[in-house]
Coordinates of C-alpha atoms and ligand atoms in Angstrom, one line a residue:
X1 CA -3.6 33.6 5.0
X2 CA -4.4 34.9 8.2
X3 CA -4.5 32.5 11.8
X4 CA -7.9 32.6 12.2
X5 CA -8.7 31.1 8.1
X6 CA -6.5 28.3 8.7
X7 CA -8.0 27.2 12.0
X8 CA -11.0 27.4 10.5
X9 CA -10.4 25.2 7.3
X10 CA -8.6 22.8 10.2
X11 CA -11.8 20.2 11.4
X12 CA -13.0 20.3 7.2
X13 CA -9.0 18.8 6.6
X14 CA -9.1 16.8 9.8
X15 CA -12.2 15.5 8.6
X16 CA -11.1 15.3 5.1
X17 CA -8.7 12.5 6.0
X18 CA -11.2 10.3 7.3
X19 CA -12.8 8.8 3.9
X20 CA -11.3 8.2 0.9
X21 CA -8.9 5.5 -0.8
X22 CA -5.4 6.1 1.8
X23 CA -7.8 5.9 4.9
X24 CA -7.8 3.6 7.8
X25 CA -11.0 5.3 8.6
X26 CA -12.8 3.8 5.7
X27 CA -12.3 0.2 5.8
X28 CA -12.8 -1.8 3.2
X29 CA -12.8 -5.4 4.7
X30 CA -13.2 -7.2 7.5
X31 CA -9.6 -6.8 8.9
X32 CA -9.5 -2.9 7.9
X33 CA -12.7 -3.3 9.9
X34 CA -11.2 -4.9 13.1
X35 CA -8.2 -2.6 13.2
X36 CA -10.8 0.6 12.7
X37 CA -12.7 -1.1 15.9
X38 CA -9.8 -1.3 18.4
X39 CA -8.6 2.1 17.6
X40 CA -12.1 3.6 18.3
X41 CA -12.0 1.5 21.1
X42 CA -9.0 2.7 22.2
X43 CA -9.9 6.1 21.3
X44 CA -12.9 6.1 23.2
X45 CA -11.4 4.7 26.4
X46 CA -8.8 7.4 26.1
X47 CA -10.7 10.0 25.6
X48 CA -13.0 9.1 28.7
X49 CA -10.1 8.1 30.9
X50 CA -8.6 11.9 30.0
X51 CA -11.9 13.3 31.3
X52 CA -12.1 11.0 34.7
X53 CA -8.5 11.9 35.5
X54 CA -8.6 15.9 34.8
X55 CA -12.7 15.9 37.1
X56 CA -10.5 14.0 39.6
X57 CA -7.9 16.6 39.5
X58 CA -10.1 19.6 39.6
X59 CA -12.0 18.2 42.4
X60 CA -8.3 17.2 44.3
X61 CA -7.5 20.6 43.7
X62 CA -10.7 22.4 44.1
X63 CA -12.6 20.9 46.6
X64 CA -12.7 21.9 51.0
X65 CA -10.3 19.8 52.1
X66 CA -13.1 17.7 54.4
X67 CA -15.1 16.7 50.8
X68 CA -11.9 15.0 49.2
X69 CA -13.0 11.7 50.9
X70 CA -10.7 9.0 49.5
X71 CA -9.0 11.7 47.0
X72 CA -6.3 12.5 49.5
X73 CA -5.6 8.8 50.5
X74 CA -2.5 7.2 49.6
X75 CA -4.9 4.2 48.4
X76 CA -5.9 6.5 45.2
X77 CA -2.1 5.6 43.8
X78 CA -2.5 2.0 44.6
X79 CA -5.7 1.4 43.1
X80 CA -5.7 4.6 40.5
X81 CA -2.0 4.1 39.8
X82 CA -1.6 1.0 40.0
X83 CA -4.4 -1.8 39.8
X84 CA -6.6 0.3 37.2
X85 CA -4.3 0.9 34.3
X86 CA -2.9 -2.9 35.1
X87 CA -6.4 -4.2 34.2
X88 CA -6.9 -1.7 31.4
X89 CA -3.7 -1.9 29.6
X90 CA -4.0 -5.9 30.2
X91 CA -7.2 -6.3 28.5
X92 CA -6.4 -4.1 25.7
X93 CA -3.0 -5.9 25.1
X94 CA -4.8 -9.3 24.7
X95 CA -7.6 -8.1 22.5
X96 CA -5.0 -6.5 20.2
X97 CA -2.7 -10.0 20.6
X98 CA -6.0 -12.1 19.5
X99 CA -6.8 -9.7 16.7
X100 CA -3.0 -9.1 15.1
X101 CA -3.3 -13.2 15.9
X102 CA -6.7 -13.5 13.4
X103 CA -5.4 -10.9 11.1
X104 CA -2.2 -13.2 9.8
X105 CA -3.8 -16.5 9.9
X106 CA -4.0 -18.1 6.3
X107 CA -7.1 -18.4 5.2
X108 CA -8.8 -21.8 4.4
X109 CA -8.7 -24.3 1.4
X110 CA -6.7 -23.0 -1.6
X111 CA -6.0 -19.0 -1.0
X112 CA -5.0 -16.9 -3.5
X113 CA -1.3 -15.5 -2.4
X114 CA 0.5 -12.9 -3.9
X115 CA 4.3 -12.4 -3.3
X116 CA 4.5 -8.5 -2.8
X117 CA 8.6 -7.9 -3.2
X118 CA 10.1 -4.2 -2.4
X119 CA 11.9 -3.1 -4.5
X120 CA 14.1 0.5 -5.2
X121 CA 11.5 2.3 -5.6
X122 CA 8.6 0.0 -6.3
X123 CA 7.0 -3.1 -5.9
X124 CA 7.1 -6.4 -7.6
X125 CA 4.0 -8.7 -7.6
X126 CA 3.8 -12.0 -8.4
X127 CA 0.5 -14.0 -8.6
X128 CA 1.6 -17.3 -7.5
X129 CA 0.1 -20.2 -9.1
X130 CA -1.9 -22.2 -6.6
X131 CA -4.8 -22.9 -9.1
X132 CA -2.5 -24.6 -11.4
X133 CA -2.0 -22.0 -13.8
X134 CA 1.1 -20.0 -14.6
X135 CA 2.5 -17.5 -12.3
X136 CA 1.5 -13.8 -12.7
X137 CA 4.4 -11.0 -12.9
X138 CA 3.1 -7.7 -12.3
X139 CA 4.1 -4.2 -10.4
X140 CA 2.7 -1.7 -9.0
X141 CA -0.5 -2.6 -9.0
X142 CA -1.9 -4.9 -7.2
X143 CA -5.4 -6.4 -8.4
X144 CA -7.9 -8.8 -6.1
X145 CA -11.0 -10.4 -5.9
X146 CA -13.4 -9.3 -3.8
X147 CA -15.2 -11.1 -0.8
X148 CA -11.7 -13.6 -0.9
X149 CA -9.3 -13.3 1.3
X150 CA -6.1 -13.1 -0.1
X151 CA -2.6 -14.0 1.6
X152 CA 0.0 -11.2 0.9
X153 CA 3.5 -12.9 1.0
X154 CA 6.2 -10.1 1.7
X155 CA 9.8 -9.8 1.1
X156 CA 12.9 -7.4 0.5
X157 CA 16.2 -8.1 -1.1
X158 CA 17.3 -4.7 0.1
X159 CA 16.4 -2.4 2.8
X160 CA 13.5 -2.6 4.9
X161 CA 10.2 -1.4 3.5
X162 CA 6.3 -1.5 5.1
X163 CA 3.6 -2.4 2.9
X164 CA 0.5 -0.7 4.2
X165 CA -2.9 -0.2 2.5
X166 CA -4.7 1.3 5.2
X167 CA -8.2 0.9 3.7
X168 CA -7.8 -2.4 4.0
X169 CA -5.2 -3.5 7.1
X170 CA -2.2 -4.1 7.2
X171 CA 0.2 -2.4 8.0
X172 CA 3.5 -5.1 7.5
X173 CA 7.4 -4.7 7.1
X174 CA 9.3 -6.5 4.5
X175 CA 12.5 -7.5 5.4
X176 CA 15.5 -8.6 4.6
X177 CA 15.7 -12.4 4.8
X178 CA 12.7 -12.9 5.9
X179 CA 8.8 -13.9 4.7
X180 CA 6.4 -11.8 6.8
X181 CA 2.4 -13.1 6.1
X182 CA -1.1 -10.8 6.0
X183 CA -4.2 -11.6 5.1
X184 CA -6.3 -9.0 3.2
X185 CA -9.8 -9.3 1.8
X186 CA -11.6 -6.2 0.1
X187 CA -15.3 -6.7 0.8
X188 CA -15.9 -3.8 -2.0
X189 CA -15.0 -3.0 -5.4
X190 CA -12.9 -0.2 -5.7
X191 CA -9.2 1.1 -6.0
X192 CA -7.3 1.7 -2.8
X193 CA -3.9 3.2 -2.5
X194 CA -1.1 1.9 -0.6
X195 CA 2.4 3.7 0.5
X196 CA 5.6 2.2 1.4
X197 CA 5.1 2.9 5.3
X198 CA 8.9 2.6 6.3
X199 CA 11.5 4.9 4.9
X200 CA 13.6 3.3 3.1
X201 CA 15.4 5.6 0.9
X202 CA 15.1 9.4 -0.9
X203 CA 12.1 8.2 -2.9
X204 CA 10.4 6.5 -0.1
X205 CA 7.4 9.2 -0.5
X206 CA 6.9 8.1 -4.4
X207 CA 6.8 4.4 -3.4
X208 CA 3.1 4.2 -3.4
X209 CA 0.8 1.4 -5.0
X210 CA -2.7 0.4 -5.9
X211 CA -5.2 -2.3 -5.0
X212 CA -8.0 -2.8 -7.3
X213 CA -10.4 -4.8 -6.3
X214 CA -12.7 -6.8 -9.0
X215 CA -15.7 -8.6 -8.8
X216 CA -14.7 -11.9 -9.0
X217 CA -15.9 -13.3 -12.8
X218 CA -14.4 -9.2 -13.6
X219 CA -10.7 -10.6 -12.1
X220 CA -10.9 -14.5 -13.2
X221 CA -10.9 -12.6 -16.5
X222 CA -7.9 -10.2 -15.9
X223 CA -6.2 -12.8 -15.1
X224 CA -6.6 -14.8 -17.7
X225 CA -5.7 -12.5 -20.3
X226 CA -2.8 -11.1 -17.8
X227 CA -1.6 -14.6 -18.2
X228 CA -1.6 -13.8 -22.5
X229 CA 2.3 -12.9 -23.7
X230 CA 2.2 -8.9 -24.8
X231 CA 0.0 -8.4 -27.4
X232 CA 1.7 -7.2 -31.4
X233 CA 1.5 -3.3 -31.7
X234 CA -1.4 -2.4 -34.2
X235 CA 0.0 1.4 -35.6
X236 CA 2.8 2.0 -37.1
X237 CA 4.8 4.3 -34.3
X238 CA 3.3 1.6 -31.5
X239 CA 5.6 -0.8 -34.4
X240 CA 8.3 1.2 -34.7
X241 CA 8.5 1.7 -30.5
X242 CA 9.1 -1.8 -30.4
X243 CA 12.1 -1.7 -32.4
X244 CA 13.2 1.8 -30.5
X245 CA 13.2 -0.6 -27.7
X246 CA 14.9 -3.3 -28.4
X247 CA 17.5 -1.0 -30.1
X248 CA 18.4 1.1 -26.8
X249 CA 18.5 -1.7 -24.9
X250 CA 15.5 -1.4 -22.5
X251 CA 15.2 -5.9 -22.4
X252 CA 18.2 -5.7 -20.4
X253 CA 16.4 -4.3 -17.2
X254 CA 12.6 -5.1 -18.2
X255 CA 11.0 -7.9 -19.4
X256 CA 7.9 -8.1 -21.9
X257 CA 6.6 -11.7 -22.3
X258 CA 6.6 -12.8 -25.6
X259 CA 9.6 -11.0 -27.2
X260 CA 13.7 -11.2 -26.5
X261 CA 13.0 -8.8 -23.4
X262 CA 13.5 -10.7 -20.5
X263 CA 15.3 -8.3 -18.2
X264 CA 14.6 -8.3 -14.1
X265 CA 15.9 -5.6 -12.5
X266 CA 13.3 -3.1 -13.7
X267 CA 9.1 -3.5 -13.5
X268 CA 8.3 -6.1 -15.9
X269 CA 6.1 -4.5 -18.8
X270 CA 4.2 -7.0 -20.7
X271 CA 1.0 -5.4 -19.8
X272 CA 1.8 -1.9 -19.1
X273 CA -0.2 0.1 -20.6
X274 CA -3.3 -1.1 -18.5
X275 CA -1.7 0.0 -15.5
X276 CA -2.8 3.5 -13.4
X277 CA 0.1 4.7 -12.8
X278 CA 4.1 5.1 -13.6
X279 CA 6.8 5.2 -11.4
X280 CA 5.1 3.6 -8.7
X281 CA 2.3 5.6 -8.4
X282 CA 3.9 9.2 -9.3
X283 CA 2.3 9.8 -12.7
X284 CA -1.0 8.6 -13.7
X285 CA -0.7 6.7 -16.4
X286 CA -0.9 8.6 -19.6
X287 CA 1.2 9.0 -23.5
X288 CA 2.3 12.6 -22.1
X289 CA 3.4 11.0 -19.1
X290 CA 5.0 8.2 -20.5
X291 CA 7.2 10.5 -22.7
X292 CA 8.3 12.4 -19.5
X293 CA 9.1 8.8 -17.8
X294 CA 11.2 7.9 -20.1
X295 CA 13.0 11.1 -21.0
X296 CA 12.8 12.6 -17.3
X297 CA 12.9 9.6 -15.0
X298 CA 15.7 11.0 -12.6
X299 CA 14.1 14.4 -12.5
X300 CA 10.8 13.0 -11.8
X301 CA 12.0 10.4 -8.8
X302 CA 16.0 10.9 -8.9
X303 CA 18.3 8.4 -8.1
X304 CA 15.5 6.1 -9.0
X305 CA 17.2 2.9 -11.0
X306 CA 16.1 3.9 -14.6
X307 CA 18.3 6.2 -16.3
X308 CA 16.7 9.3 -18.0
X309 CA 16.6 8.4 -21.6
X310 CA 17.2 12.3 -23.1
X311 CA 19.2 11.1 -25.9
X312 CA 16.4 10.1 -27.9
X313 CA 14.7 12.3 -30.4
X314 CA 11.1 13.3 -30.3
X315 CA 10.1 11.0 -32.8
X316 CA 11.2 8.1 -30.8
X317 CA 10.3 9.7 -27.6
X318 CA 6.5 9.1 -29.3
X319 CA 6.9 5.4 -30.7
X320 CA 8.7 3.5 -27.4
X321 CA 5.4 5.7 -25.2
X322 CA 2.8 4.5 -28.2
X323 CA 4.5 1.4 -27.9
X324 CA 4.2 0.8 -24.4
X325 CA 0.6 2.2 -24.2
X326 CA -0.1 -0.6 -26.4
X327 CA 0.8 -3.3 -23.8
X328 CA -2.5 -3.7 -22.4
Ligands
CUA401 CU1 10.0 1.6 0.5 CU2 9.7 3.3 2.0

């Protein structure tokens, strides 16, 4: 393609990058919302402050030496230098304290709050039980209610990692050692996607995940049945996955509620197949896809945990995929 093509198609991508489900252009709550107003803010006031500065120039530079008035005073630096970007930056700096302040405190009477872990390279969700019922283990996918503001509790047991879904604030790190607080509220349904914003390793680019958010009756009822141990395979291959499963081993890193497999290093998998994606967001989710997962995993995202299962036959390739498609 030719220079003059490119910078054409340029303001469509620029543009292109302002809506859509990765976008902190296009909030979706009222903290996406608050962090979309300072940066206009800020853009704004940039943007004019850039103009006033390069007229004054010109004019500096340009003008008859009698017309520069107060231009060629030394007062310009004191109050132009000095005083002005004090006030400015001041102002700006305790707006943004007051909101980052708003945008971590909990939210009232009985919040939901999810424990967002990061993991190599993915991300463990629990739903922690506040409303009495038992705890929710999930990954990768991270569903909520809207119009409630849920508190995101993050951690990492390894390296640092930032959990950022910019539709709808954020962004946080997850540290080592530490608990580090957001508070998030989707004001719309929808999915929005959400990338590991620190790098943290080869595969930091494939460490993305999804936030779905439900009407609230729609995600009272996830939940519930999310709650449900794995449900029995119906066919026969989904029946003889299961057994493909527990013969190569796979319960010793992932766990499937309701059988032997109760392993905890990997993404627990009692309800996989309703999930969007694999790998943590690098293949939708899909029997064809599965297959490759499980045969392919260190060609797909290498040096990824999960060991490429390519000693297994076609045949049982098929059954473990039916079988975990059936985990809904
Ligand atoms: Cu996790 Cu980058």
């Amino acid at each position: 393609m030719k220079a003059a093509p490119v910078a054409a198609l340029a303001p469509a991508a620029a543009l292109g990058g302002c809506a859509g489900v990765q976008s902190a252009l296009d909030p979706a709550g009222p903290q996406a919302a608050a962090i979309d107003r300072i940066g206009w803010i800020m853009m704004g006031g940039g943007a004019a402050i850039f103009v006033l500065v390069l007229a004054l120039t010109a004019w500096a530079i340009l003008a008859p030496e009698a017309r520069r008035g107060w231009l060629g005073k030394p007062e310009i630096v004191t109050w132009g230098g000095i005083a002005f970007p004090a006030v400015t930056l001041a102002a700006l700096l305790l707006y943004g304290l007051a909101l980052a302040a708003d945008i971590v405190r909990a939210p009232g009477a009985q919040p939901l709050r999810i424990e967002v872990i990061g993991e190599r390279w993915w991300w463990r969700v629990h739903y922690l039980a506040d409303d009495g019922g038992a705890a929710v283990v999930s990954a990768n996918e991270i569903r909520v209610p809207v119009g409630r503001p849920v508190e995101f509790i993050l951690k990492s047991p390894n390296v640092i990692h930032s959990f950022w879904a910019p539709a709808l604030g954020g962004k946080l790190d997850m540290i080592p050692g530490r608990e580090n607080r957001v508070v998030l509220e989707a004001d719309r349904p929808g999915i929005f996607r959400g990338q590991c914003a620190e790098f943290c390793g080869e595969q930091h680019a494939l460490m993305a995940f999804a936030i779905v958010a439900l009407e609230l009756e729609d995600f009272d009822r996830w939940l519930t049945a999310e709650r449900e141990p794995a449900a029995s395979p119906e066919s026969a291959e989904a029946l003889r996955g299961r057994e493909v499963f527990a013969a190569f081993g796979c319960g010793a890193c992932h766990a499937v509620a309701g059988t032997d497999a109760a392993g905890i290093v990997g993404p627990d998998l009692t309800h996989v197949g309703s999930r969007l994606t694999l790998g943590a967001g690098t293949l939708s989710n899909n029997p064809r896809n599965m297959i490759r997962w499980i045969a392919e995993s260190q060609a797909v995202k290498p040096d990824n945990l999960m060991p490429a299962y390519a000693m297994l036959g076609a045949d049982d390739r098929a059954a473990l995929a039916a079988y975990m498609e059936s985990l809904r």
